[in-house]
Amino acid sequence: MRLLERMRKEWFMIGIVLAIAGAKLEPSIGMNGGPLKPEITVSYIAVATIFFNSGLSLNTEELTSALVHIKLHLFIQIFTLAFFPAAVWLFLQLLSITPINEWLLKGLQTVGCMPPPVSSAVILTKAVGGNEGIVVTPLLLLLFLGSSSSVPFTSIFSQLFMTVVVPLIIGQIVRRYIKDWLERKQPPFGAVSSSVLLMIIYTTFCDTFSNPSIDLDKFSLLLVLFIICSIQLSFMLLTFIYSTRNNSGFTPADTVAVMFCSTHKSLTLGIPMLKIVFAGHEYLSLISVPLLIYHPVQILLGSVLVPTIKSWMVSRQKGVKLMRPTV
């Protein structure tokens, strides 16, 4: 299962490239008012489909049992939704005097406001053998992003409720009645969400490429890539140092969960959210670029670090066992 999930993520990253390339070749198909009618099919149907699918696949029983790790969850929530966006904001004040594209910088701020995914962070935590199960409230995310948007907060909230909250609840209700069938058949929830997400990405960039006044310079793009890699590595090191202190109260398995879940950001939730919060914004695609870069980078960095972190965790756990007094 882990190998299949890794292959799906690799194909999804290729799909992102193809979706953007397709939008570049023929933007008129997916632009607002075009044949695909993204103002309806994407803004409402596609987003609702993703969260209905999430509701069906979300195992609340496991999440509830995982909430016993109160200190672990509290740390990850505070780091992800308070420290991370605040630190990025301070860093962007310095970057604002550089020639980096201002909309890419705004995109970096939105990345800082995103919650961790219920996918890559969990999978990488499983790969090492750590703890998992982090729930993030989407409304907290909107509190960070809403102030940066020209769309009225009431409009954002109503569309969020109808396209995110309602489908998620309906999905959970349906799951209660067909739970046995879902566990027996194991439908491809990940593939469905990825396919719909690629459609959202495609239509977003169709709007961009249909507007000749929008230009993305390669220098800014390369700098953003370097900044994203630096942020991820720095924050992973910071969370590792903090969670391995003598009086931290975290086990080696907790440290793994803290490192991955505190620094990873959700593309599946992020792109639909940006579509809602920045609805009709001509620079939406540029704002989305940092998140589109952050997603594959976090998977690649995580995959590279998994063997080292696993070796560290195993050695630490053996050390703890040796220190325990025998009865």
Tab-separated table of C-alpha atoms in Angstrom:
chain	number	residue	atom	x	y	z
A	1	MET	CA	0.000	0.000	0.000
A	2	ARG	CA	2.842	2.364	0.853
A	3	LEU	CA	4.485	1.742	-2.529
A	4	LEU	CA	1.192	2.368	-4.371
A	5	GLU	CA	0.700	5.609	-2.458
A	6	ARG	CA	4.219	6.750	-3.343
A	7	MET	CA	3.625	5.952	-7.027
A	8	ARG	CA	0.335	7.863	-6.952
A	9	LYS	CA	2.099	10.919	-5.557
A	10	GLU	CA	4.810	10.704	-8.206
A	11	TRP	CA	2.199	10.527	-10.969
A	12	PHE	CA	0.335	13.411	-9.351
A	13	MET	CA	3.448	15.609	-9.496
A	14	ILE	CA	3.801	14.736	-13.181
A	15	GLY	CA	0.111	15.538	-13.559
A	16	ILE	CA	0.660	19.022	-12.118
A	17	VAL	CA	3.308	19.724	-14.774
A	18	LEU	CA	1.037	18.391	-17.537
A	19	ALA	CA	-1.941	20.394	-16.266
A	20	ILE	CA	0.066	23.634	-16.329
A	21	ALA	CA	1.506	22.768	-19.767
A	22	GLY	CA	-2.003	22.027	-21.087
A	23	ALA	CA	-3.242	25.350	-19.752
A	24	LYS	CA	-0.355	27.087	-21.519
A	25	LEU	CA	-1.145	25.416	-24.855
A	26	GLU	CA	-4.889	26.161	-24.874
A	27	PRO	CA	-6.015	28.443	-22.028
A	28	SER	CA	-9.370	29.289	-23.595
A	29	ILE	CA	-10.818	25.866	-22.674
A	30	GLY	CA	-10.470	26.217	-18.918
A	31	MET	CA	-10.651	29.976	-18.404
A	32	ASN	CA	-13.650	31.600	-16.742
A	33	GLY	CA	-16.509	31.645	-19.235
A	34	GLY	CA	-14.854	28.916	-21.334
A	35	PRO	CA	-16.290	25.518	-22.328
A	36	LEU	CA	-15.479	23.944	-18.936
A	37	LYS	CA	-17.339	26.704	-17.048
A	38	PRO	CA	-14.902	26.589	-14.091
A	39	GLU	CA	-16.855	29.289	-12.252
A	40	ILE	CA	-19.437	26.524	-11.639
A	41	THR	CA	-17.762	23.163	-12.265
A	42	VAL	CA	-14.613	24.023	-10.276
A	43	SER	CA	-15.672	26.629	-7.715
A	44	TYR	CA	-18.586	24.519	-6.520
A	45	ILE	CA	-18.738	20.985	-7.929
A	46	ALA	CA	-15.014	20.129	-7.931
A	47	VAL	CA	-14.302	21.585	-4.485
A	48	ALA	CA	-17.401	19.917	-2.999
A	49	THR	CA	-16.354	16.600	-4.566
A	50	ILE	CA	-12.915	16.747	-2.902
A	51	PHE	CA	-14.378	17.316	0.558
A	52	PHE	CA	-17.208	14.817	0.158
A	53	ASN	CA	-14.508	12.331	-0.803
A	54	SER	CA	-12.522	13.387	2.285
A	55	GLY	CA	-15.592	12.841	4.451
A	56	LEU	CA	-16.020	9.335	3.080
A	57	SER	CA	-12.384	8.395	3.621
A	58	LEU	CA	-11.812	10.084	7.004
A	59	ASN	CA	-11.743	7.460	9.751
A	60	THR	CA	-13.009	9.454	12.738
A	61	GLU	CA	-12.667	6.485	15.066
A	62	GLU	CA	-8.884	6.428	14.583
A	63	LEU	CA	-8.644	10.211	14.834
A	64	THR	CA	-10.618	10.231	18.078
A	65	SER	CA	-8.388	7.595	19.643
A	66	ALA	CA	-5.315	9.577	18.563
A	67	LEU	CA	-6.472	12.675	20.455
A	68	VAL	CA	-5.126	11.203	23.688
A	69	HIS	CA	-1.768	12.716	22.649
A	70	ILE	CA	-2.960	16.154	23.789
A	71	LYS	CA	0.485	17.713	24.219
A	72	LEU	CA	1.649	16.465	20.815
A	73	HIS	CA	-1.423	17.802	18.995
A	74	LEU	CA	-1.344	21.104	20.844
A	75	PHE	CA	2.292	21.698	19.894
A	76	ILE	CA	1.657	20.880	16.215
A	77	GLN	CA	-1.439	23.109	16.068
A	78	ILE	CA	0.396	26.069	17.643
A	79	PHE	CA	3.495	25.596	15.483
A	80	THR	CA	1.510	25.135	12.254
A	81	LEU	CA	-1.166	27.803	12.665
A	82	ALA	CA	0.653	30.394	14.799
A	83	PHE	CA	4.452	30.159	14.737
A	84	PHE	CA	4.774	29.101	11.066
A	85	PRO	CA	2.679	31.916	9.511
A	86	ALA	CA	4.133	34.511	11.925
A	87	ALA	CA	7.718	33.473	11.130
A	88	VAL	CA	7.020	33.540	7.386
A	89	TRP	CA	5.411	36.987	7.720
A	90	LEU	CA	8.491	38.374	9.472
A	91	PHE	CA	10.766	36.816	6.851
A	92	LEU	CA	8.667	38.304	4.034
A	93	GLN	CA	9.108	41.791	5.477
A	94	LEU	CA	12.798	41.418	4.624
A	95	LEU	CA	12.078	39.885	1.218
A	96	SER	CA	9.691	42.717	0.284
A	97	ILE	CA	12.668	44.954	-0.520
A	98	THR	CA	14.015	42.396	-3.029
A	99	PRO	CA	12.987	42.193	-6.701
A	100	ILE	CA	11.080	38.928	-6.123
A	101	ASN	CA	7.584	38.970	-7.668
A	102	GLU	CA	5.199	40.404	-5.043
A	103	TRP	CA	2.460	37.866	-5.835
A	104	LEU	CA	4.839	34.986	-5.259
A	105	LEU	CA	5.657	36.525	-1.881
A	106	LYS	CA	1.943	36.676	-1.085
A	107	GLY	CA	1.799	33.037	-2.135
A	108	LEU	CA	4.556	32.221	0.376
A	109	GLN	CA	2.435	33.827	3.094
A	110	THR	CA	-0.560	31.665	2.158
A	111	VAL	CA	1.681	28.589	2.333
A	112	GLY	CA	2.517	29.557	5.907
A	113	CYS	CA	-1.192	29.639	6.738
A	114	MET	CA	-1.954	26.167	5.389
A	115	PRO	CA	-2.639	23.215	7.725
A	116	PRO	CA	-0.702	19.945	7.483
A	117	PRO	CA	-2.064	17.336	5.067
A	118	VAL	CA	-3.856	14.160	6.139
A	119	SER	CA	-1.668	12.369	3.591
A	120	SER	CA	2.046	12.956	3.061
A	121	ALA	CA	2.884	13.824	6.671
A	122	VAL	CA	0.947	10.799	7.896
A	123	ILE	CA	2.477	8.479	5.275
A	124	LEU	CA	6.039	9.619	6.059
A	125	THR	CA	5.342	9.289	9.783
A	126	LYS	CA	4.091	5.736	9.158
A	127	ALA	CA	7.147	4.967	7.033
A	128	VAL	CA	9.375	5.690	10.012
A	129	GLY	CA	7.058	4.188	12.600
A	130	GLY	CA	5.934	7.309	14.482
A	131	ASN	CA	2.576	8.534	15.756
A	132	GLU	CA	-0.076	10.149	13.514
A	133	GLY	CA	-3.508	11.736	13.425
A	134	ILE	CA	-3.658	15.518	13.275
A	135	VAL	CA	-6.941	17.415	12.806
A	136	VAL	CA	-6.817	21.048	11.698
A	137	THR	CA	-9.841	23.327	11.626
A	138	PRO	CA	-10.280	24.885	8.150
A	139	LEU	CA	-11.900	27.977	9.689
A	140	LEU	CA	-8.611	28.887	11.429
A	141	LEU	CA	-6.939	28.830	8.029
A	142	LEU	CA	-9.512	31.273	6.660
A	143	LEU	CA	-8.881	33.666	9.543
A	144	PHE	CA	-5.284	33.989	8.285
A	145	LEU	CA	-6.132	34.217	4.577
A	146	GLY	CA	-9.328	36.241	4.717
A	147	SER	CA	-7.625	39.510	5.609
A	148	SER	CA	-5.454	39.258	2.481
A	149	SER	CA	-8.399	38.839	0.152
A	150	SER	CA	-10.567	41.394	-1.618
A	151	VAL	CA	-13.518	38.990	-1.346
A	152	PRO	CA	-15.906	39.841	1.575
A	153	PHE	CA	-15.443	37.531	4.557
A	154	THR	CA	-19.169	36.731	4.640
A	155	SER	CA	-18.985	35.514	1.036
A	156	ILE	CA	-15.878	33.456	1.805
A	157	PHE	CA	-17.541	31.909	4.845
A	158	SER	CA	-20.769	31.025	3.031
A	159	GLN	CA	-18.961	29.375	0.113
A	160	LEU	CA	-16.620	27.616	2.538
A	161	PHE	CA	-19.614	26.253	4.423
A	162	MET	CA	-21.455	25.062	1.314
A	163	THR	CA	-18.486	23.598	-0.586
A	164	VAL	CA	-16.281	22.354	2.272
A	165	VAL	CA	-18.153	21.854	5.555
A	166	VAL	CA	-21.451	20.504	4.177
A	167	PRO	CA	-19.873	17.954	1.759
A	168	LEU	CA	-17.471	16.851	4.525
A	169	ILE	CA	-20.370	16.249	6.952
A	170	ILE	CA	-22.437	14.479	4.299
A	171	GLY	CA	-19.451	12.277	3.468
A	172	GLN	CA	-19.084	11.340	7.143
A	173	ILE	CA	-22.812	10.539	7.426
A	174	VAL	CA	-22.733	8.362	4.297
A	175	ARG	CA	-19.606	6.613	5.631
A	176	ARG	CA	-21.493	5.513	8.746
A	177	TYR	CA	-23.968	3.562	6.588
A	178	ILE	CA	-21.510	2.033	4.125
A	179	LYS	CA	-18.466	1.697	6.382
A	180	ASP	CA	-18.189	-2.089	5.974
A	181	TRP	CA	-18.428	-1.818	2.171
A	182	LEU	CA	-15.774	0.937	2.106
A	183	GLU	CA	-13.372	-1.113	4.237
A	184	ARG	CA	-13.963	-4.187	2.093
A	185	LYS	CA	-13.681	-2.536	-1.337
A	186	GLN	CA	-11.209	0.239	-0.416
A	187	PRO	CA	-12.190	2.724	-3.162
A	188	PRO	CA	-9.375	4.870	-4.649
A	189	PHE	CA	-10.125	8.008	-2.609
A	190	GLY	CA	-6.649	9.430	-3.219
A	191	ALA	CA	-6.868	9.024	-7.001
A	192	VAL	CA	-10.289	10.714	-7.113
A	193	SER	CA	-9.134	13.729	-5.083
A	194	SER	CA	-5.915	14.011	-7.110
A	195	SER	CA	-7.825	13.982	-10.425
A	196	VAL	CA	-10.232	16.692	-9.283
A	197	LEU	CA	-7.346	18.724	-7.868
A	198	LEU	CA	-5.532	18.591	-11.224
A	199	MET	CA	-8.660	20.002	-12.866
A	200	ILE	CA	-8.652	22.904	-10.377
A	201	ILE	CA	-4.955	23.568	-11.054
A	202	TYR	CA	-5.522	23.391	-14.820
A	203	THR	CA	-8.376	25.935	-14.823
A	204	THR	CA	-6.489	28.245	-12.448
A	205	PHE	CA	-3.548	28.468	-14.856
A	206	CYS	CA	-5.862	28.774	-17.854
A	207	ASP	CA	-6.991	32.090	-16.387
A	208	THR	CA	-3.373	33.150	-15.991
A	209	PHE	CA	-2.220	32.266	-19.495
A	210	SER	CA	-5.294	33.910	-21.011
A	211	ASN	CA	-4.146	37.197	-19.431
A	212	PRO	CA	-1.102	38.504	-21.368
A	213	SER	CA	-0.318	41.136	-18.708
A	214	ILE	CA	0.724	38.473	-16.182
A	215	ASP	CA	4.372	37.480	-16.379
A	216	LEU	CA	6.436	35.187	-14.143
A	217	ASP	CA	10.186	35.731	-14.246
A	218	LYS	CA	12.474	32.739	-13.787
A	219	PHE	CA	14.680	34.560	-11.289
A	220	SER	CA	11.778	34.951	-8.839
A	221	LEU	CA	10.746	31.336	-9.372
A	222	LEU	CA	14.239	30.000	-8.598
A	223	LEU	CA	14.522	32.174	-5.493
A	224	VAL	CA	11.130	30.969	-4.241
A	225	LEU	CA	12.220	27.357	-4.751
A	226	PHE	CA	15.387	28.015	-2.720
A	227	ILE	CA	13.405	29.822	0.005
A	228	ILE	CA	10.906	26.955	0.276
A	229	CYS	CA	13.674	24.344	0.625
A	230	SER	CA	15.384	26.511	3.263
A	231	ILE	CA	12.157	27.032	5.229
A	232	GLN	CA	11.344	23.316	5.297
A	233	LEU	CA	14.829	22.228	6.356
A	234	SER	CA	15.114	24.998	8.967
A	235	PHE	CA	11.724	24.244	10.526
A	236	MET	CA	12.348	20.487	10.530
A	237	LEU	CA	15.654	21.099	12.328
A	238	LEU	CA	13.958	23.500	14.759
A	239	THR	CA	11.168	21.039	15.627
A	240	PHE	CA	13.719	18.219	15.982
A	241	ILE	CA	15.860	20.230	18.414
A	242	TYR	CA	12.836	21.330	20.449
A	243	SER	CA	11.192	17.896	20.681
A	244	THR	CA	14.409	16.075	21.637
A	245	ARG	CA	15.208	18.265	24.662
A	246	ASN	CA	15.552	16.328	27.910
A	247	ASN	CA	12.449	17.906	29.436
A	248	SER	CA	10.317	18.047	26.273
A	249	GLY	CA	8.192	15.050	27.252
A	250	PHE	CA	8.171	13.736	23.676
A	251	THR	CA	9.112	10.173	22.750
A	252	PRO	CA	11.248	9.469	19.632
A	253	ALA	CA	8.034	8.482	17.801
A	254	ASP	CA	6.457	11.797	18.836
A	255	THR	CA	9.491	13.642	17.459
A	256	VAL	CA	8.910	12.053	14.053
A	257	ALA	CA	5.274	13.172	14.050
A	258	VAL	CA	6.269	16.687	15.141
A	259	MET	CA	8.901	17.024	12.402
A	260	PHE	CA	6.658	15.940	9.543
A	261	CYS	CA	3.241	17.186	10.635
A	262	SER	CA	4.451	20.621	11.784
A	263	THR	CA	6.306	21.436	8.565
A	264	HIS	CA	4.147	19.838	5.850
A	265	LYS	CA	1.344	21.774	4.158
A	266	SER	CA	-1.858	20.526	2.550
A	267	LEU	CA	-2.219	20.964	-1.213
A	268	THR	CA	-5.583	19.151	-1.290
A	269	LEU	CA	-7.094	21.636	1.153
A	270	GLY	CA	-4.936	24.580	0.119
A	271	ILE	CA	-5.752	24.906	-3.588
A	272	PRO	CA	-9.562	24.767	-3.123
A	273	MET	CA	-9.235	27.240	-0.245
A	274	LEU	CA	-7.239	29.668	-2.368
A	275	LYS	CA	-9.834	29.264	-5.113
A	276	ILE	CA	-12.514	30.341	-2.638
A	277	VAL	CA	-10.623	33.102	-0.811
A	278	PHE	CA	-9.115	34.692	-3.942
A	279	ALA	CA	-12.090	34.037	-6.232
A	280	GLY	CA	-11.817	36.094	-9.411
A	281	HIS	CA	-8.348	37.416	-8.516
A	282	GLU	CA	-6.279	37.834	-11.677
A	283	TYR	CA	-3.088	36.772	-9.872
A	284	LEU	CA	-4.572	33.657	-8.262
A	285	SER	CA	-2.273	31.312	-10.165
A	286	LEU	CA	0.857	33.224	-9.093
A	287	ILE	CA	-0.349	33.132	-5.483
A	288	SER	CA	-0.815	29.360	-5.896
A	289	VAL	CA	2.682	28.718	-7.304
A	290	PRO	CA	4.556	28.566	-3.949
A	291	LEU	CA	2.097	25.948	-2.635
A	292	LEU	CA	2.468	23.938	-5.857
A	293	ILE	CA	6.250	24.013	-5.323
A	294	TYR	CA	6.056	23.322	-1.585
A	295	HIS	CA	4.058	20.113	-2.083
A	296	PRO	CA	6.575	18.098	-4.156
A	297	VAL	CA	9.518	19.546	-2.206
A	298	GLN	CA	8.087	18.331	1.116
A	299	ILE	CA	7.590	14.834	-0.318
A	300	LEU	CA	11.093	14.688	-1.825
A	301	LEU	CA	12.826	16.043	1.283
A	302	GLY	CA	10.781	13.762	3.508
A	303	SER	CA	11.580	10.704	1.408
A	304	VAL	CA	15.305	11.507	1.512
A	305	LEU	CA	15.274	12.001	5.286
A	306	VAL	CA	13.128	8.958	6.184
A	307	PRO	CA	16.025	6.405	6.347
A	308	THR	CA	18.159	8.705	8.541
A	309	ILE	CA	15.285	9.575	10.879
A	310	LYS	CA	14.218	5.928	11.107
A	311	SER	CA	17.751	4.874	12.037
A	312	TRP	CA	17.886	7.610	14.682
A	313	MET	CA	14.503	6.649	16.142
A	314	VAL	CA	15.348	2.934	16.346
A	315	SER	CA	18.656	3.658	18.099
A	316	ARG	CA	16.949	6.015	20.572
A	317	GLN	CA	14.212	3.481	21.342
A	318	LYS	CA	16.826	0.761	21.944
A	319	GLY	CA	18.659	3.115	24.259
A	320	VAL	CA	15.492	3.764	26.263
A	321	LYS	CA	14.836	0.004	26.595
A	322	LEU	CA	18.385	-0.620	27.826
A	323	MET	CA	18.020	2.103	30.456
A	324	ARG	CA	14.832	0.574	31.899
A	325	PRO	CA	15.498	-1.409	35.087
A	326	THR	CA	14.779	-5.116	34.899
A	327	VAL	CA	12.252	-6.574	37.361
